[in-house]
mmCIF file of C-alpha atoms in Angstrom:
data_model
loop_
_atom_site.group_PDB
_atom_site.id
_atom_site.type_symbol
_atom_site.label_atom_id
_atom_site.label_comp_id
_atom_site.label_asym_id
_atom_site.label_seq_id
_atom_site.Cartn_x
_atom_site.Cartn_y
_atom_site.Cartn_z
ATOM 1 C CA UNK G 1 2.797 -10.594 -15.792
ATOM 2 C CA UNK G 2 4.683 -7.964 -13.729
ATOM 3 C CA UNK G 3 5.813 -9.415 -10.392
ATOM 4 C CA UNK G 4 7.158 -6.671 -7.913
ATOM 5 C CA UNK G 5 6.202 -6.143 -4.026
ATOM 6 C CA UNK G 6 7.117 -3.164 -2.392
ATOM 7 C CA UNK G 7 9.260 -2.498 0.827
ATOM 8 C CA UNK G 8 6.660 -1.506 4.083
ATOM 9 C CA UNK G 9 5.344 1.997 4.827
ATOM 10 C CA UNK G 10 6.538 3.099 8.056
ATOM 11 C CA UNK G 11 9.599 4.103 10.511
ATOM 12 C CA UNK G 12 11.125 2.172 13.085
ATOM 13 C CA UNK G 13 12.373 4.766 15.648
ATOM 14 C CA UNK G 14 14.854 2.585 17.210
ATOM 15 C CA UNK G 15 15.976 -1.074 18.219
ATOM 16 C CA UNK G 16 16.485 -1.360 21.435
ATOM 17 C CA UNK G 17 14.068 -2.619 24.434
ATOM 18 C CA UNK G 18 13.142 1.050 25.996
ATOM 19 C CA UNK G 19 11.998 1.868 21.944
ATOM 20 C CA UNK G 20 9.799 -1.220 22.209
ATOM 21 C CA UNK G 21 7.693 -0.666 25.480
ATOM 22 C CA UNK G 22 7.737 3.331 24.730
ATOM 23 C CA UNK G 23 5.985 2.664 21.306
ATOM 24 C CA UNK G 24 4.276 -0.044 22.559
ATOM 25 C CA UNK G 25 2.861 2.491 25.256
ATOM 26 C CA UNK G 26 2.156 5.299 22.244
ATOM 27 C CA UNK G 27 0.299 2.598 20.144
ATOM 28 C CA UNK G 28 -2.195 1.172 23.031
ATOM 29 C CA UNK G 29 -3.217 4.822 23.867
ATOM 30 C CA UNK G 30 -4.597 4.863 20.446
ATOM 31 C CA UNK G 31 -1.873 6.702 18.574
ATOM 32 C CA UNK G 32 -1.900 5.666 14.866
ATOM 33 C CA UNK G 33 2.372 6.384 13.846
ATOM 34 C CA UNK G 34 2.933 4.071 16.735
ATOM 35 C CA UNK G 35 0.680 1.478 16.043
ATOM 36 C CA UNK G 36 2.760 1.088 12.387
ATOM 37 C CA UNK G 37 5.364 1.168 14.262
ATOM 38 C CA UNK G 38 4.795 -1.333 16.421
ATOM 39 C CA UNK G 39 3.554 -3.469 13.384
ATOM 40 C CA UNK G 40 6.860 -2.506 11.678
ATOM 41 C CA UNK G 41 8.837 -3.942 15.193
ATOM 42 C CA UNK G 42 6.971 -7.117 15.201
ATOM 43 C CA UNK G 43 6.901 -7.254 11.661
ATOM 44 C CA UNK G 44 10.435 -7.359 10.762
ATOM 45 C CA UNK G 45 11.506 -8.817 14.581
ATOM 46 C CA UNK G 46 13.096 -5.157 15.742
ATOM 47 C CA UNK G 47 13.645 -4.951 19.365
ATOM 48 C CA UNK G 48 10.940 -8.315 19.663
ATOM 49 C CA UNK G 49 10.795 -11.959 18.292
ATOM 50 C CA UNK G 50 8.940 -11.778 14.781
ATOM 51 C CA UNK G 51 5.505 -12.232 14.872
ATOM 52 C CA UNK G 52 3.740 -11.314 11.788
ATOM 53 C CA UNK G 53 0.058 -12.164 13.181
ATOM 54 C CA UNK G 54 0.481 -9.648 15.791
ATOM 55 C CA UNK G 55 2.335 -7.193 13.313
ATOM 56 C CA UNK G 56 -1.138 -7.403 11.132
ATOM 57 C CA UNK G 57 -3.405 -6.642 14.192
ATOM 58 C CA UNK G 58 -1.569 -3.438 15.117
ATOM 59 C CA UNK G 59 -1.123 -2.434 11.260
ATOM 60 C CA UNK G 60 -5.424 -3.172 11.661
ATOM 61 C CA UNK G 61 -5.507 -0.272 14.282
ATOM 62 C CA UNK G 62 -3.959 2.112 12.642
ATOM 63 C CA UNK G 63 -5.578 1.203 9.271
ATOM 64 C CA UNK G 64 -8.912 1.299 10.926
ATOM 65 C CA UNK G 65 -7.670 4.622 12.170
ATOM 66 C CA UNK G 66 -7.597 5.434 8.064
ATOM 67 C CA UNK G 67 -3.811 6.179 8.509
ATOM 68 C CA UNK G 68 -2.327 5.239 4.748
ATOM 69 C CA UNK G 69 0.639 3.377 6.341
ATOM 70 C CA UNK G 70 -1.307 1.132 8.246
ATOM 71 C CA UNK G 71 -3.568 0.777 5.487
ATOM 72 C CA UNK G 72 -0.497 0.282 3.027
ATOM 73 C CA UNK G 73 0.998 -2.125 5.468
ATOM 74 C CA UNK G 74 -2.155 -4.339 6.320
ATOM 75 C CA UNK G 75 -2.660 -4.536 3.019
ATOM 76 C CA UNK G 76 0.710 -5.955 1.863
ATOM 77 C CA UNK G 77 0.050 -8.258 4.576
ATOM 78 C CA UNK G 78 -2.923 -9.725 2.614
ATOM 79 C CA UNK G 79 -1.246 -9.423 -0.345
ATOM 80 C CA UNK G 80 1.591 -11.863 1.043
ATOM 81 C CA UNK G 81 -0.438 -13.857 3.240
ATOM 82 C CA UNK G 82 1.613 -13.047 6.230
ATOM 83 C CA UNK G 83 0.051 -12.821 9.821
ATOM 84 C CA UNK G 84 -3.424 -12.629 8.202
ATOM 85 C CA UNK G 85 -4.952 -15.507 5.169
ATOM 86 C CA UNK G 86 -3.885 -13.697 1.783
ATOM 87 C CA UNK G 87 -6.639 -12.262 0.595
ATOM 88 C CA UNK G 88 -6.509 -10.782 -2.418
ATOM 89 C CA UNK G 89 -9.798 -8.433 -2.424
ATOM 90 C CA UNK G 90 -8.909 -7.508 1.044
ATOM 91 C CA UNK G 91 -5.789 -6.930 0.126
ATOM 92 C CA UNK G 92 -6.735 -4.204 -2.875
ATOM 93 C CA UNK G 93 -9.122 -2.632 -0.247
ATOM 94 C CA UNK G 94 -6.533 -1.959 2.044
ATOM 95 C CA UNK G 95 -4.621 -0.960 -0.652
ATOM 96 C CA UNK G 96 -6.883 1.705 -2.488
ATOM 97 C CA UNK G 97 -7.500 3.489 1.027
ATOM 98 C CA UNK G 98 -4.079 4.291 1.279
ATOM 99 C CA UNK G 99 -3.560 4.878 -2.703
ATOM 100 C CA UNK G 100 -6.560 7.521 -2.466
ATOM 101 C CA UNK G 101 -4.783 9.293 0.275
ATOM 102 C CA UNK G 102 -1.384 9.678 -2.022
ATOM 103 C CA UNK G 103 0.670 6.789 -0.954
ATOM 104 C CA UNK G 104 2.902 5.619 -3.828
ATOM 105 C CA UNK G 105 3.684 2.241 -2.543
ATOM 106 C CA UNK G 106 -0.233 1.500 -2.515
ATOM 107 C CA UNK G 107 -0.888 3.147 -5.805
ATOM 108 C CA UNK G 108 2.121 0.649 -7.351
ATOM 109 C CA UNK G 109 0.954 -2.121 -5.393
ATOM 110 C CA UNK G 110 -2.594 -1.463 -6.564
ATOM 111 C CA UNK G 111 -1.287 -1.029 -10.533
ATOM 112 C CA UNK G 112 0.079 -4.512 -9.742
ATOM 113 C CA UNK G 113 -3.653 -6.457 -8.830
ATOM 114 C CA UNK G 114 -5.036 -4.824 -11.919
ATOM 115 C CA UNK G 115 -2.197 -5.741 -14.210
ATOM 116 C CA UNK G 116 -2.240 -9.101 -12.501
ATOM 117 C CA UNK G 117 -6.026 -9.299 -12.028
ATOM 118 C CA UNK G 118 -5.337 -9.947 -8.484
ATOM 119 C CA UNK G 119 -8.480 -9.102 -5.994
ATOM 120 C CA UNK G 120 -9.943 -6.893 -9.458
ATOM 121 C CA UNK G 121 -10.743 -7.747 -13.263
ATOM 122 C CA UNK G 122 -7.386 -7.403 -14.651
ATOM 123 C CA UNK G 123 -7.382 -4.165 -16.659
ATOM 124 C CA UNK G 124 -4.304 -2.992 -18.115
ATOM 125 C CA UNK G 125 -5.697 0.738 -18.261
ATOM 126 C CA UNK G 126 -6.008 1.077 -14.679
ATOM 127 C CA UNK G 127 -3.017 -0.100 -13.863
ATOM 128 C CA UNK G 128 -1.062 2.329 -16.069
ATOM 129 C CA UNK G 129 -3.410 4.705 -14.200
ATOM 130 C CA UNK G 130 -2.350 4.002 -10.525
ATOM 131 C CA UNK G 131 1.481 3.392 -12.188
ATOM 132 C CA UNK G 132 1.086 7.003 -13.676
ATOM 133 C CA UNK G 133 -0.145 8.758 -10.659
ATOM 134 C CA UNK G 134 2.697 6.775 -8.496
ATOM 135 C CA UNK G 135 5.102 7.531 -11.002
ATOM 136 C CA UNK G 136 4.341 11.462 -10.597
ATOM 137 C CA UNK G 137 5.563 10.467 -7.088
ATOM 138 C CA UNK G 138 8.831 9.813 -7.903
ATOM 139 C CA UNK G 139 7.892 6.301 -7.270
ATOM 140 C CA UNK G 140 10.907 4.346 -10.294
ATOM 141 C CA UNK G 141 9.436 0.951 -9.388
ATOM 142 C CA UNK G 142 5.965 2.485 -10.877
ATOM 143 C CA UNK G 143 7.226 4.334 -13.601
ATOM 144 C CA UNK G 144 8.759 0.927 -15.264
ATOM 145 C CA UNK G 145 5.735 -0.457 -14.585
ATOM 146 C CA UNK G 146 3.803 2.017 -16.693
ATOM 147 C CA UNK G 147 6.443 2.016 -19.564
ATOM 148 C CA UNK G 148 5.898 -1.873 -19.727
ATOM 149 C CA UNK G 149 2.249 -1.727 -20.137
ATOM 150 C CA UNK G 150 2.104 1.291 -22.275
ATOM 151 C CA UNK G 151 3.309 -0.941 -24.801
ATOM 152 C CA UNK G 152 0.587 -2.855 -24.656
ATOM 153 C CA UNK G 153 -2.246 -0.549 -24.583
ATOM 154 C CA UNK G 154 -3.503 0.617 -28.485
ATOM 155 C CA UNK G 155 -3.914 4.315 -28.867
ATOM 156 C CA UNK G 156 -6.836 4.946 -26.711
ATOM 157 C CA UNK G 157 -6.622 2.716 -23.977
ATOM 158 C CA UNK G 158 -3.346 4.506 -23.441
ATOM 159 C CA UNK G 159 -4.956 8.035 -23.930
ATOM 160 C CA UNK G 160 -7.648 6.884 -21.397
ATOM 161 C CA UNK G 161 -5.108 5.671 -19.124
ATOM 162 C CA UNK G 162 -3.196 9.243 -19.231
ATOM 163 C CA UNK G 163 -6.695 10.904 -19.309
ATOM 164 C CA UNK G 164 -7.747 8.825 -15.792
ATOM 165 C CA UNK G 165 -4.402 9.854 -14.155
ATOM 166 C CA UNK G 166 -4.591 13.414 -14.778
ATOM 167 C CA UNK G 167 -7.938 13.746 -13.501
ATOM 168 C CA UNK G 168 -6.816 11.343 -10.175
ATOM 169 C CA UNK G 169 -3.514 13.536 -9.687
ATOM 170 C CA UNK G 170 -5.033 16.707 -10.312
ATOM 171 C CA UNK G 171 -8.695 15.548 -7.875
ATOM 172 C CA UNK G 172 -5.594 14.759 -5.131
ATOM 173 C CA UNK G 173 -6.676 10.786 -5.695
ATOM 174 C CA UNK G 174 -10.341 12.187 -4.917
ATOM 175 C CA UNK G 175 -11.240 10.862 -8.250
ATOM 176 C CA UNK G 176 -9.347 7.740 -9.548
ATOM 177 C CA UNK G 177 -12.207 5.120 -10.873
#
């Protein structure tokens, strides 16, 4: 069906050596931003060789921490079956704890295992429902998304669909199942 991953949730401060050990010395006190971070740096090899195993276990920190980056970014990671076995399920877990906190790249991802019934029963409905409330982002990848499958939903599957992402959006992703 609709094949799209999305870029990582997160900001790498800087590239050199010094950035490494100071977020590396940020994330093992237990602060969550540089535990994604320091997932991002080991992740995509910044300032350190790549190493996505140890990129997952710091993206675990801060996801464990309920920070929606982490959560976003260790759930990708199961997604992908990079530094962790993919794991679908785990990865839509991951993935709905940062979607219900407002993060569009979850709530796109997320459209994407229930278009795909990845991890879920595929069900077109909810994923014009995550695609809808990412969309409302600003999020373009989401909003094609939801144009796609609108086409395929009859009348009111797609008025249940609009009806389930008003009452996420407006619940601020309180109330999204």
């Amino acid at each position: 069906f609709l094949l799209l991953v999305i870029g990582f949730s997160g900001v790498v401060s800087g590239q050199d050596e010094a950035d490494f050990y100071e977020t590396k010395r940020l994330a093992e006190r237990g602060l969550a931003f540089a535990q994604v971070n320091l997932g991002l740096m080991y992740d995509l090899g910044v300032g350190v060789p790549e190493n996505k195993a140890e990129a997952a276990r710091w993206y675990r920190l801060a996801a464990e921490q309920g920070y929606a980056s982490g959560q976003y970014n260790l759930g990708l990671m199961y997604d992908l079956g990079e530094g962790v076995p993919g794991n679908d399920a785990e990865a839509v877990r991951w993935y709905r704890l940062a979607a219900e906190q407002g993060n569009a790249l979850a709530q796109t991802n997320l459209g994407l295992m229930y278009a795909n019934g990845e991890g879920v029963p595929q069900n077109n409905v909810r994923a014009y429902m995550w695609w809808s409330v990412a969309a409302e982002q600003g999020n373009e990848s989401a909003r094609g998304n939801r144009d796609i499958v609108a086409d395929r939903l009859v009348p009111d599957q797609l008025a249940r669909g609009q009806d389930m992402a008003t009452r996420c959006f407006e619940s601020d992703y309180q109330d999204c199942e």
